[in-house]
Backbone as XML, in Angstrom:
<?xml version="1.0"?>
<chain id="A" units="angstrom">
  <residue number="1" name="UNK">
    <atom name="N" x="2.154" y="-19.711" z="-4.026"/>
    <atom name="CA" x="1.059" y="-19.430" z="-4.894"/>
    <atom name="C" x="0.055" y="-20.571" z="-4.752"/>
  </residue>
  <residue number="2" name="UNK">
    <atom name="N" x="-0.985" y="-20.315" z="-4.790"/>
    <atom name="CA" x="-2.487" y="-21.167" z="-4.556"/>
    <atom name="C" x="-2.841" y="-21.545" z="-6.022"/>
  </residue>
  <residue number="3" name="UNK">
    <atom name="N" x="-2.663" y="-22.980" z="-6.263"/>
    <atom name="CA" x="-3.133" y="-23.953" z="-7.348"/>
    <atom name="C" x="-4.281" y="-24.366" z="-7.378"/>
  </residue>
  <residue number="4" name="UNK">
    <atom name="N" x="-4.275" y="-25.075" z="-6.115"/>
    <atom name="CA" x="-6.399" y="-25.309" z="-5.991"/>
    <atom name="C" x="-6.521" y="-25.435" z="-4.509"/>
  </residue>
  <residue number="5" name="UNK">
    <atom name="N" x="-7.567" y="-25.503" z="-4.396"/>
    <atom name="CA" x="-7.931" y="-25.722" z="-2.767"/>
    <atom name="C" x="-6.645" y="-26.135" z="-1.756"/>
  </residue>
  <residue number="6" name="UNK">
    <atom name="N" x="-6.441" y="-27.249" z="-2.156"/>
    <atom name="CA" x="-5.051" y="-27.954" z="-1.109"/>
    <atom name="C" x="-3.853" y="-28.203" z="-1.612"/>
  </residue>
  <residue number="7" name="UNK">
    <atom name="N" x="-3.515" y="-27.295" z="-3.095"/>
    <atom name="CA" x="-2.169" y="-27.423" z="-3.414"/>
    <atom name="C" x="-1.946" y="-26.513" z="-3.960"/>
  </residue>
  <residue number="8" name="UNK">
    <atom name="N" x="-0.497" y="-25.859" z="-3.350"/>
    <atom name="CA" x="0.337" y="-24.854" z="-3.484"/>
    <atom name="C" x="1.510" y="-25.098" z="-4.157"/>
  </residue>
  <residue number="9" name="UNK">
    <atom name="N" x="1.334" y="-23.899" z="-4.601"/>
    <atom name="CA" x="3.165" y="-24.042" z="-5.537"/>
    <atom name="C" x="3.721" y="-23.095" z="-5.002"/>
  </residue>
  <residue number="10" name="UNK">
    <atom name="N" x="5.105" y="-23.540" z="-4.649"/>
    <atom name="CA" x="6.250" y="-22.835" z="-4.044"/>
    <atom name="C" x="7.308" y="-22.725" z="-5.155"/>
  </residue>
  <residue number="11" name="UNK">
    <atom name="N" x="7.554" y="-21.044" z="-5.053"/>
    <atom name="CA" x="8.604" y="-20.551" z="-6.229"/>
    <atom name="C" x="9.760" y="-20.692" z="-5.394"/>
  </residue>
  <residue number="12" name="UNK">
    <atom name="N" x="11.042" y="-20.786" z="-5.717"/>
    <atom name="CA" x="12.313" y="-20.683" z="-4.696"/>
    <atom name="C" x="13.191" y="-19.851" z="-5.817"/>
  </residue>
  <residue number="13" name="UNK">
    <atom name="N" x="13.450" y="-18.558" z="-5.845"/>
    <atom name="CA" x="14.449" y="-18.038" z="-6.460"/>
    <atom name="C" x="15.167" y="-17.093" z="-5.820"/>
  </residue>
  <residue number="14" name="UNK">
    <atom name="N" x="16.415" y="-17.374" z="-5.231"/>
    <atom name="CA" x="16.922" y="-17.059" z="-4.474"/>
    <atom name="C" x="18.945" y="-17.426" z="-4.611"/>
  </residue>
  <residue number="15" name="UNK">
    <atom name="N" x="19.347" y="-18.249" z="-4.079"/>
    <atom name="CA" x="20.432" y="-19.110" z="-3.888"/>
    <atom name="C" x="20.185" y="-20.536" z="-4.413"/>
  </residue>
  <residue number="16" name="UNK">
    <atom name="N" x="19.367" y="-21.210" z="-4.838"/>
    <atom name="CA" x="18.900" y="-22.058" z="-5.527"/>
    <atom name="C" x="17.111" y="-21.768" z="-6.710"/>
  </residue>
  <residue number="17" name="UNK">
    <atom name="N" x="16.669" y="-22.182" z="-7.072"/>
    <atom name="CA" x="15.568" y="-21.518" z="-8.084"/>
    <atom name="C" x="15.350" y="-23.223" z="-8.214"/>
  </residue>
  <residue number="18" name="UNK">
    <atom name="N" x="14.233" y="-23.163" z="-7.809"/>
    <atom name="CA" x="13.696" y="-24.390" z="-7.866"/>
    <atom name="C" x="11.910" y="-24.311" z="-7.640"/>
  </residue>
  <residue number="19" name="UNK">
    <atom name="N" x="10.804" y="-25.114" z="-8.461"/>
    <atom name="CA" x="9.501" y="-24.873" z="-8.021"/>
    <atom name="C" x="9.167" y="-26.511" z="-7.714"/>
  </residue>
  <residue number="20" name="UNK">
    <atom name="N" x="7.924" y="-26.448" z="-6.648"/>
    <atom name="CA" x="7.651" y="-27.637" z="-6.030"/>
    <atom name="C" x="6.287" y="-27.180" z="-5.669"/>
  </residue>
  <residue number="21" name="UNK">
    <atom name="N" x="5.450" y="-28.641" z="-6.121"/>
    <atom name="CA" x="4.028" y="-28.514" z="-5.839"/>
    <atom name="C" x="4.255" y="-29.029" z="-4.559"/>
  </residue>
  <residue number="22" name="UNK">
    <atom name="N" x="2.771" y="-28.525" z="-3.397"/>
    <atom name="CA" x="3.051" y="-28.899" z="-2.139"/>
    <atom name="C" x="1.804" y="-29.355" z="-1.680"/>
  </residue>
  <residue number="23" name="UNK">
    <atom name="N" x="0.832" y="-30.495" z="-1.469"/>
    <atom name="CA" x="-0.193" y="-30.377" z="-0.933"/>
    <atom name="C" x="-0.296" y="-29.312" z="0.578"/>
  </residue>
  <residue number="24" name="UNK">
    <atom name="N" x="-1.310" y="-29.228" z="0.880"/>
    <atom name="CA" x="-1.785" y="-27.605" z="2.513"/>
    <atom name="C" x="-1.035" y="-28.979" z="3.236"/>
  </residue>
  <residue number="25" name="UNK">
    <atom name="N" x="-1.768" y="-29.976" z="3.618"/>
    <atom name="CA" x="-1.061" y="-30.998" z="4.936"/>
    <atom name="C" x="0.673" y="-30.769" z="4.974"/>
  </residue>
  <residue number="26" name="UNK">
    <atom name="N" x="1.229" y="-30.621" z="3.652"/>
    <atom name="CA" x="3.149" y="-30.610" z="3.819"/>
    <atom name="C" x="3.486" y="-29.727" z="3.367"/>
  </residue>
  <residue number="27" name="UNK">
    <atom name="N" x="3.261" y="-28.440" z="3.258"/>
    <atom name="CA" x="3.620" y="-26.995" z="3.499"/>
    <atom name="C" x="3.856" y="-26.503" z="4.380"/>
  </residue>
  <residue number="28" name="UNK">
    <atom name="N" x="3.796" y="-26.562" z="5.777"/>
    <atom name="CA" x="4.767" y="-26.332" z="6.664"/>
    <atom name="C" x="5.813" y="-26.518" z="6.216"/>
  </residue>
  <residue number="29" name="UNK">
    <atom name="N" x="6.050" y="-28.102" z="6.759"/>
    <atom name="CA" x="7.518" y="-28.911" z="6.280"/>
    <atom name="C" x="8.462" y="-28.555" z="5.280"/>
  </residue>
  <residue number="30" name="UNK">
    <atom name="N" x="7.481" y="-27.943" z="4.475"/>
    <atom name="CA" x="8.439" y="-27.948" z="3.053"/>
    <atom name="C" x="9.271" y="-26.314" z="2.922"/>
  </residue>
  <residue number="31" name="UNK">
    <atom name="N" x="7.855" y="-25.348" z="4.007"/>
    <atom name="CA" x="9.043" y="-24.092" z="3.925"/>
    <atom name="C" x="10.302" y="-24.474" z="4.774"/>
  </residue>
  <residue number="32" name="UNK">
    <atom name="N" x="10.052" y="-25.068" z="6.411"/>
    <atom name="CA" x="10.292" y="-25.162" z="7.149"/>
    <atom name="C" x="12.000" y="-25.850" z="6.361"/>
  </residue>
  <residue number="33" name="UNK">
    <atom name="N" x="12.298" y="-26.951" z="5.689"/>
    <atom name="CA" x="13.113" y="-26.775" z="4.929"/>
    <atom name="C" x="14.105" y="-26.222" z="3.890"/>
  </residue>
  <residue number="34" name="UNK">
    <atom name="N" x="12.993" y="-25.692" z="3.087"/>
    <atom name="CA" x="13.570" y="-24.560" z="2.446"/>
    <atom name="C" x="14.262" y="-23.479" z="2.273"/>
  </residue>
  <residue number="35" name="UNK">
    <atom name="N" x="13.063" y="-22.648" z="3.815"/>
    <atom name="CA" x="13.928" y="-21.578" z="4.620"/>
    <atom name="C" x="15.066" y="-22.337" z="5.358"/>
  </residue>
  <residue number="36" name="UNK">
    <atom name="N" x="15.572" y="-23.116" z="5.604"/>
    <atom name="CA" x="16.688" y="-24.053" z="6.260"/>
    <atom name="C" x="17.687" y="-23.828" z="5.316"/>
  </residue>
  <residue number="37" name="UNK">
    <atom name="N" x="17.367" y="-24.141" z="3.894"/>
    <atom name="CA" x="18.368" y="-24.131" z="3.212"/>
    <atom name="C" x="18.597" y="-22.835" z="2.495"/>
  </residue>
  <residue number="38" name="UNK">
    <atom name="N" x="17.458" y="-22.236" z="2.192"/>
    <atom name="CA" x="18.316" y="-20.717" z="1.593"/>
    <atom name="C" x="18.949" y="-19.730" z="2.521"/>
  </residue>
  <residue number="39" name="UNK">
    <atom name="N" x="18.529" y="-20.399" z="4.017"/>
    <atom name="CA" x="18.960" y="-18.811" z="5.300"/>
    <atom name="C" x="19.460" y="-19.884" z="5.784"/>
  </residue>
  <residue number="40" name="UNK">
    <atom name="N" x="20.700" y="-20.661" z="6.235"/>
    <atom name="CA" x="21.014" y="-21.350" z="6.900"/>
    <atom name="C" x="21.643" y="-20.905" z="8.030"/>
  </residue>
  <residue number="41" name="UNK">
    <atom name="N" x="21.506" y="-19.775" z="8.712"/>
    <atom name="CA" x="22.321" y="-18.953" z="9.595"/>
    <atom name="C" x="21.151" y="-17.870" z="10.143"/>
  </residue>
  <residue number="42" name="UNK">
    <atom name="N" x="20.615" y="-17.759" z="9.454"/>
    <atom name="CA" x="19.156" y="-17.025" z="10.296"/>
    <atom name="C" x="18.297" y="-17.700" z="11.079"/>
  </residue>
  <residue number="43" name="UNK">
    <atom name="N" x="17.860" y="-16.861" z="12.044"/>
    <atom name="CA" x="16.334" y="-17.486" z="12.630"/>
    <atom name="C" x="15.375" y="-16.718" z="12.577"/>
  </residue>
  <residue number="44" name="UNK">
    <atom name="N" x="15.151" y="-15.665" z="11.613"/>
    <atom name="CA" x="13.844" y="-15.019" z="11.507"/>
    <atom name="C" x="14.038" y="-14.606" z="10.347"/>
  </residue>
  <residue number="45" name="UNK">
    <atom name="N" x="13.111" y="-14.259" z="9.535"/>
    <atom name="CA" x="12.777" y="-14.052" z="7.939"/>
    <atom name="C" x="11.488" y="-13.363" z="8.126"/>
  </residue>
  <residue number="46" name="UNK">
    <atom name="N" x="11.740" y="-12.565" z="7.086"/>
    <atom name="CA" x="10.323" y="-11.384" z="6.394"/>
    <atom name="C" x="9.224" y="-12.400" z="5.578"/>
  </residue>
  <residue number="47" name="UNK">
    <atom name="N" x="8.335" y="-11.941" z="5.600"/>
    <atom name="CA" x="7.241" y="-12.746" z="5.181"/>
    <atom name="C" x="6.290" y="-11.100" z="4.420"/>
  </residue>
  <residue number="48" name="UNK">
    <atom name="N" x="6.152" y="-11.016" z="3.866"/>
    <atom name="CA" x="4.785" y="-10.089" z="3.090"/>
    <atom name="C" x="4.312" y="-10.651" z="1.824"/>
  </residue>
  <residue number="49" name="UNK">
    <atom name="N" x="3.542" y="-9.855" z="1.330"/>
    <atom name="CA" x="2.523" y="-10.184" z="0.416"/>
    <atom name="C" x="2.940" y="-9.706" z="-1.012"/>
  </residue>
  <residue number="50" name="UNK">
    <atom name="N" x="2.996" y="-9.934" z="-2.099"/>
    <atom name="CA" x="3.578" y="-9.618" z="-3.318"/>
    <atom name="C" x="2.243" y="-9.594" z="-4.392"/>
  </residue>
  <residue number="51" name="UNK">
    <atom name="N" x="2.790" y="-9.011" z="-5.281"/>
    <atom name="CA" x="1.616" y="-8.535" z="-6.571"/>
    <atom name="C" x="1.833" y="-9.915" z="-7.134"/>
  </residue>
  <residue number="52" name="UNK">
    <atom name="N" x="0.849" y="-10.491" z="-8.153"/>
    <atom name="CA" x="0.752" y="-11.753" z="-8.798"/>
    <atom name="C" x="1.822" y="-11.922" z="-8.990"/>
  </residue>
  <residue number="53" name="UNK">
    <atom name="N" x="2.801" y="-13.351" z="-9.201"/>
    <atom name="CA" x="3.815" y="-13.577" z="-9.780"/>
    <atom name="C" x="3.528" y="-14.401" z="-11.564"/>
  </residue>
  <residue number="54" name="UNK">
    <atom name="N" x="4.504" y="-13.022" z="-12.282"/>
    <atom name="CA" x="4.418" y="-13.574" z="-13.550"/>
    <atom name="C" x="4.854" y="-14.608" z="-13.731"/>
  </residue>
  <residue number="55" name="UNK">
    <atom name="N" x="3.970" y="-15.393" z="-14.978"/>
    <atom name="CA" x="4.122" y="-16.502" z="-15.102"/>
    <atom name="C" x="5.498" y="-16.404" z="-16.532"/>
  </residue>
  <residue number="56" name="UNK">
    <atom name="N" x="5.133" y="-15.354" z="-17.420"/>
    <atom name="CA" x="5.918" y="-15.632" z="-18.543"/>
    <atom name="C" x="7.281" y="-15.130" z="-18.620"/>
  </residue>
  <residue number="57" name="UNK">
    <atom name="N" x="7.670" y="-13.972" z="-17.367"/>
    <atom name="CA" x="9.182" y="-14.018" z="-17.042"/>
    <atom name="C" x="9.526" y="-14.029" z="-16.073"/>
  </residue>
  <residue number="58" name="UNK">
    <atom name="N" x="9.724" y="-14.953" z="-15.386"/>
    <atom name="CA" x="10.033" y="-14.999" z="-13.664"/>
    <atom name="C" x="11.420" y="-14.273" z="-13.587"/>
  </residue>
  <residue number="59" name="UNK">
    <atom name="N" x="12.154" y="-14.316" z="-14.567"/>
    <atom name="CA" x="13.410" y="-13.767" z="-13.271"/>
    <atom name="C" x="13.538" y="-12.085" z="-14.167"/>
  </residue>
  <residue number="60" name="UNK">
    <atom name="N" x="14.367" y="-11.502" z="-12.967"/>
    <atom name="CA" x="14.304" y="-10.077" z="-13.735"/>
    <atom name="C" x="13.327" y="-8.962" z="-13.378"/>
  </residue>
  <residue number="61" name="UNK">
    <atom name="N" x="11.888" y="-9.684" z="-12.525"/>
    <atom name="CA" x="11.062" y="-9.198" z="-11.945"/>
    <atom name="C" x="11.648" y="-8.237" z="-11.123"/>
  </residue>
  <residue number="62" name="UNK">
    <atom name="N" x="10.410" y="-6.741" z="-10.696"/>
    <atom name="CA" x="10.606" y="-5.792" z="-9.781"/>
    <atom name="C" x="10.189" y="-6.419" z="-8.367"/>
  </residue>
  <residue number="63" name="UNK">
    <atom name="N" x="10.932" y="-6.033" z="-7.219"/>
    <atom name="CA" x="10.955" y="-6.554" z="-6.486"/>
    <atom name="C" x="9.982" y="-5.988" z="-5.447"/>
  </residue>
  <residue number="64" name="UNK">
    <atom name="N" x="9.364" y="-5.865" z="-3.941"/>
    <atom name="CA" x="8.822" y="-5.054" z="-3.098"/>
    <atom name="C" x="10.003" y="-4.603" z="-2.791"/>
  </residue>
  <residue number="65" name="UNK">
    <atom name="N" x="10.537" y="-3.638" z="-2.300"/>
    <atom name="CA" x="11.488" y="-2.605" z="-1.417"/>
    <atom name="C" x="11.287" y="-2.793" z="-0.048"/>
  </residue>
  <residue number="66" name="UNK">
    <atom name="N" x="11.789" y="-2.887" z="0.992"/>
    <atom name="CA" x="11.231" y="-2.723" z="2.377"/>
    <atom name="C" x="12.289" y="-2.032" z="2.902"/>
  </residue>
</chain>
C-alpha cells in the first residue's frame, strides 16, 4: 500500500502477520525477503491487484479467487 510518494506499507498476513513501513529505495529487498520467508520452497508467486485494503478489520477479509 502507497503512504506517500516514497513510502510504502507492506501488509504480511499470511504464515506470519506482520506490517512494515518501507521507503521505494528498500522495497525490493524487503519483498525479496519476505517472499523468502512466507514461500520458502517456491520460486514463483502470483502478484495481482486487490480492492483497497480495510483499514478497520484486516483479518477475515474476502479474498480475490483465482
Amino acid at each position: 500500500m502507497r503512504r506517500t510518494e516514497t513510502v510504502y506499507e507492506i501488509i504480511e498476513e499470511g504464515f506470519f502477520c506482520d506490517r512494515f513501513s518501507v521507503e521505494a529505495s528498500g522495497l525490493k529487498k524487503s519483498l525479496r525477503v519476505m517472499i523468502k520467508k512466507e514461500f520458502p520452497r517456491s520460486h514463483k508467486i502470483w502478484v495481482y491487484a486487490m480492492e483497497p485494503y480495510p483499514q478497520e478489520e484486516p483479518h477475515g477479509t474476502e479474498r480475490k479467487k483465482i
